[in-house]
XYZ file of C-alpha atoms in Angstrom:
338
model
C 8.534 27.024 9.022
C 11.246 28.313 6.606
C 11.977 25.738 3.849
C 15.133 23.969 4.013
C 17.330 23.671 1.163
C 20.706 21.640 1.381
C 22.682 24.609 1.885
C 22.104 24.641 5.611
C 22.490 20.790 6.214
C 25.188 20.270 8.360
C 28.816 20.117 7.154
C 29.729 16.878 5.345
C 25.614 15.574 5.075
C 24.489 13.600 2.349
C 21.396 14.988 0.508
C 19.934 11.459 -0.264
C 18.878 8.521 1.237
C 21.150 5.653 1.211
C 20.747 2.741 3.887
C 17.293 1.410 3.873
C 15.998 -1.118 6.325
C 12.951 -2.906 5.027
C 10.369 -5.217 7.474
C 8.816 -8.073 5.208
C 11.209 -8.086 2.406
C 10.206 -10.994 1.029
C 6.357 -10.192 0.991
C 4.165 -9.747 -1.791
C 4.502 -6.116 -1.710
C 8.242 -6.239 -0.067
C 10.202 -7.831 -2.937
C 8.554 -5.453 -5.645
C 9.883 -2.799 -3.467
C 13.431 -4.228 -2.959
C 13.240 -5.143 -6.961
C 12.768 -1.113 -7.267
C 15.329 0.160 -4.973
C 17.947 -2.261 -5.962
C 17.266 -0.901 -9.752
C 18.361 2.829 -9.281
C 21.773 1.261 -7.621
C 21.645 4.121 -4.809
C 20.947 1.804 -2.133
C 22.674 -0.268 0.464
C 19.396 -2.419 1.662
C 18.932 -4.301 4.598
C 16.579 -6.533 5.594
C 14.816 -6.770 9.092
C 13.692 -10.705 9.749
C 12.684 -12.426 12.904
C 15.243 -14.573 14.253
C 14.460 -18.756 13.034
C 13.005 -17.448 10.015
C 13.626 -19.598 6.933
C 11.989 -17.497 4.412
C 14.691 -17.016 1.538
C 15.501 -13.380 1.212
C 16.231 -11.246 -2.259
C 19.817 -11.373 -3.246
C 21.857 -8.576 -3.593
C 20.787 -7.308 0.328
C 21.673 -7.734 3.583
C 19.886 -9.492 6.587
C 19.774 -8.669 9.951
C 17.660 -11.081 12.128
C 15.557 -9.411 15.120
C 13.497 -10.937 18.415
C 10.914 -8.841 18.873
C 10.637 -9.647 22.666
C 14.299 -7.965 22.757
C 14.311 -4.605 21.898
C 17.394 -4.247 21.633
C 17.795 -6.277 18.684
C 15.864 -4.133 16.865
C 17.653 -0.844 17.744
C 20.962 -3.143 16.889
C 19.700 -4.069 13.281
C 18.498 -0.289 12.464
C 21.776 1.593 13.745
C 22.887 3.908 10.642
C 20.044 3.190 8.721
C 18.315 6.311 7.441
C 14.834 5.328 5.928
C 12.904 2.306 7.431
C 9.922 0.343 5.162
C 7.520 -1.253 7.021
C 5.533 -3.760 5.081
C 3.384 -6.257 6.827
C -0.241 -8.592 6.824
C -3.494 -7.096 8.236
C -3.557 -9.886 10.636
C 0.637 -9.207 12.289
C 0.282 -8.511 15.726
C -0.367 -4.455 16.152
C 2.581 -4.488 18.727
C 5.221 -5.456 16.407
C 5.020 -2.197 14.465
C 5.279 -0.215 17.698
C 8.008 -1.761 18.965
C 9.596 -0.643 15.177
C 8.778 2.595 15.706
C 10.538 2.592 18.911
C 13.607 1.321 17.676
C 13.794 3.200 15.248
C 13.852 6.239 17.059
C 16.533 5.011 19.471
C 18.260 3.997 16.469
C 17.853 7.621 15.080
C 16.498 6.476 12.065
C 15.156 9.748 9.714
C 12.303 8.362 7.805
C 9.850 6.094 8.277
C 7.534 4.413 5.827
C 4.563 2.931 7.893
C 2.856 -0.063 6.779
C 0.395 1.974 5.110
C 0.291 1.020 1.430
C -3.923 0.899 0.878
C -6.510 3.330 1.420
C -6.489 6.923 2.713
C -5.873 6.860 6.635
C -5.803 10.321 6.326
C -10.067 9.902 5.955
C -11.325 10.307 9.316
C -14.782 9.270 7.741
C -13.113 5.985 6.171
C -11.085 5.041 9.210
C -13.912 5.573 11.757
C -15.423 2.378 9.831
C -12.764 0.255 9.103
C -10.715 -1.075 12.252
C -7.492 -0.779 11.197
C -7.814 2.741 10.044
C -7.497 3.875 13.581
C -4.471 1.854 14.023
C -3.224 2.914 11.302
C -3.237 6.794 12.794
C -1.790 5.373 16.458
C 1.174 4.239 14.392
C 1.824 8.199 12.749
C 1.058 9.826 16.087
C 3.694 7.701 17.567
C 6.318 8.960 15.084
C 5.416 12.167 15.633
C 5.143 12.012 19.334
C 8.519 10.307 19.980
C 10.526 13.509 17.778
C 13.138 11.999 16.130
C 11.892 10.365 12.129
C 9.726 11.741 10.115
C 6.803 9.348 8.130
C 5.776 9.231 4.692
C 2.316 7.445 4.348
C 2.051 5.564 1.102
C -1.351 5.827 0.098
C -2.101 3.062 -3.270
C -5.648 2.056 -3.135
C -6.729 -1.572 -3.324
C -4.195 -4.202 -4.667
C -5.354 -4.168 -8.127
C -4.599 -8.005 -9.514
C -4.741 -9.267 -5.630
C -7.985 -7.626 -5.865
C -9.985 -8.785 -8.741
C -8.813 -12.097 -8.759
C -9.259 -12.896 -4.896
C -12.643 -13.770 -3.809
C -15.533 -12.023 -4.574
C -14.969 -10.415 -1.413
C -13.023 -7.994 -3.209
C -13.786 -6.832 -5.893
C -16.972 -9.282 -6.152
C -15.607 -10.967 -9.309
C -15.372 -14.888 -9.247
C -13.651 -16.034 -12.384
C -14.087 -20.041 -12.141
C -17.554 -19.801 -12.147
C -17.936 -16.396 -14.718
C -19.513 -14.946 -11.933
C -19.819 -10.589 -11.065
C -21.686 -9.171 -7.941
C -21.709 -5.192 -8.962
C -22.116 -3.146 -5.935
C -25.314 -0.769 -6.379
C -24.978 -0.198 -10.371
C -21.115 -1.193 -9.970
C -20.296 2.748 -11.496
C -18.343 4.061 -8.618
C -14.850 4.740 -9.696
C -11.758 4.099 -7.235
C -8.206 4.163 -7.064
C -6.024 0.657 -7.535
C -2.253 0.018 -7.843
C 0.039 -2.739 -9.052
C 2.674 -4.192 -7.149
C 5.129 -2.902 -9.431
C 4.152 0.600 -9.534
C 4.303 0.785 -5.746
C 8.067 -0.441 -6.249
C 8.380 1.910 -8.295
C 6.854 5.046 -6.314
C 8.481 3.751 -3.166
C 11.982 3.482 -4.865
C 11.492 7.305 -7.071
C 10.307 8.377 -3.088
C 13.326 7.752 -1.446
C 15.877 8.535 -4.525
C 15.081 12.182 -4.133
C 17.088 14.782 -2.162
C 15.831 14.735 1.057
C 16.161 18.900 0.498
C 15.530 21.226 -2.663
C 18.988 22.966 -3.645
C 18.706 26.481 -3.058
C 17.273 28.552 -6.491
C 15.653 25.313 -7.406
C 12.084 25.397 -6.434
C 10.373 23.256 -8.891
C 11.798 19.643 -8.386
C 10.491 17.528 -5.579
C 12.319 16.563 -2.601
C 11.392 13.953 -0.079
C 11.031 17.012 2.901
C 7.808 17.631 0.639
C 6.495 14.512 1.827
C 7.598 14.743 5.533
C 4.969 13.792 7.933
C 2.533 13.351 5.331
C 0.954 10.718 2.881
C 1.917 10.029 -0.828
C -0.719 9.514 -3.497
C -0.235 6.960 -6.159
C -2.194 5.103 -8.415
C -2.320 2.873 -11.459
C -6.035 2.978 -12.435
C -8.874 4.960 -11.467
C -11.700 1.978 -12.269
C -15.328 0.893 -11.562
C -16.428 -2.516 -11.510
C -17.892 -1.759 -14.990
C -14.537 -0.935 -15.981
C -13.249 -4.033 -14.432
C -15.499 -5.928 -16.363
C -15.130 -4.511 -19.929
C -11.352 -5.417 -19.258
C -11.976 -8.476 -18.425
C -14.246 -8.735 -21.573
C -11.510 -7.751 -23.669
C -8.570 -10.065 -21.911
C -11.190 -12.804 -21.806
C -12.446 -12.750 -25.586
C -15.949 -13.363 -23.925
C -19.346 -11.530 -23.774
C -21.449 -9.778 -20.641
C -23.921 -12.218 -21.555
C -21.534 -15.164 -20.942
C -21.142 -13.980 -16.941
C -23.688 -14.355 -14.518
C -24.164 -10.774 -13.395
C -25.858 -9.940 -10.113
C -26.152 -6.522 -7.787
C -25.891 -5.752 -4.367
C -25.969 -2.549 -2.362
C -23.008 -1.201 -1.227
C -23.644 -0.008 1.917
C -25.589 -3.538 2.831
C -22.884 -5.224 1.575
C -20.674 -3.504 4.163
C -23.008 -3.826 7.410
C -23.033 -7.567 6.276
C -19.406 -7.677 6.336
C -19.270 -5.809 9.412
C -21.822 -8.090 11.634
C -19.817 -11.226 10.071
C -16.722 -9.368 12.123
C -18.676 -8.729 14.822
C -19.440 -12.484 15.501
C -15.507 -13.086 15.072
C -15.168 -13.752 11.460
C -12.203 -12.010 10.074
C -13.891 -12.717 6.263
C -16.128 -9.868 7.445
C -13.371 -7.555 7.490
C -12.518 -8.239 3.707
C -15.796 -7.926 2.958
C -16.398 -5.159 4.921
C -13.256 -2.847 4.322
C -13.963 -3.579 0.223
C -17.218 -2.430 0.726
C -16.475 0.676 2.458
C -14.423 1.907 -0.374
C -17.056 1.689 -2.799
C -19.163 3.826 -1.003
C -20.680 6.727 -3.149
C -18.536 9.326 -0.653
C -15.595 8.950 -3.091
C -13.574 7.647 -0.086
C -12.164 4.987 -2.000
C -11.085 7.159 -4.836
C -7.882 9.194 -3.562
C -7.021 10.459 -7.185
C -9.944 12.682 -6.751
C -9.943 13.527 -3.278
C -6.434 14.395 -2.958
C -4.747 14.539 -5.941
C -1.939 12.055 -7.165
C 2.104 12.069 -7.031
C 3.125 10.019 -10.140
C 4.305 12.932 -12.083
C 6.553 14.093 -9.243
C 7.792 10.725 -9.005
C 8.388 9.967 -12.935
C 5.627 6.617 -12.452
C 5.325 5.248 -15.979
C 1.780 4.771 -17.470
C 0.425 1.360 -17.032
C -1.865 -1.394 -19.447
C -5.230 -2.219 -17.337
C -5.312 -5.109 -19.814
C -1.928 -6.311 -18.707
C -2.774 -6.277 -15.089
C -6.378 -7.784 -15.683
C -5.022 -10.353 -17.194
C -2.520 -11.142 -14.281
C -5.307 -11.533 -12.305
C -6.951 -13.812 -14.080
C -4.672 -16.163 -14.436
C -3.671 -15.798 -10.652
C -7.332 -16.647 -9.873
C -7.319 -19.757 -11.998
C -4.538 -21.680 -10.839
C -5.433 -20.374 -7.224
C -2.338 -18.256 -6.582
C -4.351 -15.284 -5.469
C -5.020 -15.671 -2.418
C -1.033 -15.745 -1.410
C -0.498 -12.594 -0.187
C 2.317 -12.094 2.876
């Protein structure tokens, strides 16, 4: 397909994004995003809410409240917007993004940001063992199938602060107690973002010209990222290198933490058979698992390759964020993610 440069748009198009709709504004994720987009100040932003919600929204956007049993509410709300975020819980009902993506294609909505934002769905070997990897593809398929947007997958790793300072689940580190499980040795590196880097990416994503200008074949433009996924990370890490951090935030010594080991791959059939029997733990500890796998499938800044030069991402502290999580995981605010 011959590239397109913004010399054959159509007469009187805009070569940027400007109306963005975002689903779960107000979400852990959400409102670092909407912090973002609302910095570059080239956004109108509007948020997408069930109707009856009560859940204060960022200032400086606009609301539009939705019933998700009336479609038509939810072509209403996404009329003349041009970019759509979808950000939403593992555990939202797998219909709700559908009926999105159908809007937003009678809408005529462009772009579409699926609620991606975690591992590589684009790893048929990953996805085949985590559950909502496959949904994850249904939701890109649809896009595709239905002609009219085009997605960007946003592809961030693990939460890193949500991660380390949840439950041991995670990233097997339980901080009340001074407790580590490492996985196998606890050597295998993987890819983790902050919140506020993927407010960042997300933001630098849709400020660039949706086409390159013609002569101009080195900057980036969002039609690079058309139907495809976007790599970003903060930290490529092991456990180890969880732990020295924490060593060095904490002022303490490895032989002040009760360190044990587990292997990776039992770790993960334990999670799974915990699913199996109907407890969604087991898909925490499951999924986690998975990623540490010595495949590398948790490590997308090896296996693909990341974007934060091409979208100007600023260098980030591990200290910093290690710290975060910490203190999140002491006064038992870790566990709030929505």
């Amino acid at each position: 397909m011959a590239q397109q440069t913004s010399t054959t748009l159509p007469s009187g198009s805009l070569n940027h994004i400007k109306n963005v709709a975002i689903v779960g504004a107000a979400g852990t994720s959400g409102k670092h995003i909407v912090e973002a987009l609302l910095a570059t100040g080239k956004h109108n932003i509007t948020a997408i809410t069930r109707e009856g919600g009560t859940t204060p929204m960022p200032s400086g956007i606009s609301v539009q409240k939705v019933d998700y049993s009336n479609p038509s509410t939810l072509v209403s709300a996404l009329r003349n917007q041009d970019a759509l975020i979808i950000t939403m819980g593992v555990r939202a009902p797998p219909d709700q993004q559908t009926k999105l993506i159908q809007a937003a294609a009678e809408a005529g909505v462009q772009w579409i940001l699926p609620n991606e934002f975690g591992y590589d769905s684009s790893n048929e070997a990953l996805c085949n063992d985590i559950i909502p990897g496959a949904q994850k593809q249904g939701y890109t398929s649809q896009i595709e199938n239905l002609g009219v947007s085009k997605w960007i997958g946003f592809v961030c790793g693990f939460w890193y602060t949500f991660s380390l300072g949840g439950s041991p689940d995670r990233f097997g580190f339980d901080f009340p107690n001074r407790k580590v499980i490492l996985f196998d040795e606890g050597t295998q590196p993987i890819s983790v973002t902050t919140f506020p880097l993927v407010g960042k990416g997300v933001a630098s994503l849709l400020s660039l010209p949706i086409t390159r200008s013609e002569g101009n074949k080195s900057t980036a433009c969002l039609s690079d990222f058309g139907n495809r996924f976007c790599y970003v990370a903060s930290f490529v890490v092991s456990q180890k290198d969880m732990l020295d951090s924490v060593l060095r935030v904490t002022k303490t010594d490895v032989k002040d933490w009760a360190i044990t080991k587990e292997g990776t791959k039992k770790r993960y059939e334990r999670g799974m058979t915990r699913l199996r029997g109907g407890e969604y733990a087991g898909l925490v500890l499951g999924m986690y698992s998975r990623n540490f796998f010595p495949d590398g499938s948790g490590n997308h800044s090896v296996t693909r390759g990341l974007d934060n030069e091409k979208l100007g991402l600023p260098k980030e502290d591990l200290d910093e964020f290690t710290e975060v999580a910490i203190k999140e995981a002491l006064s038992g605010t870790s566990d709030s993610y929505h």
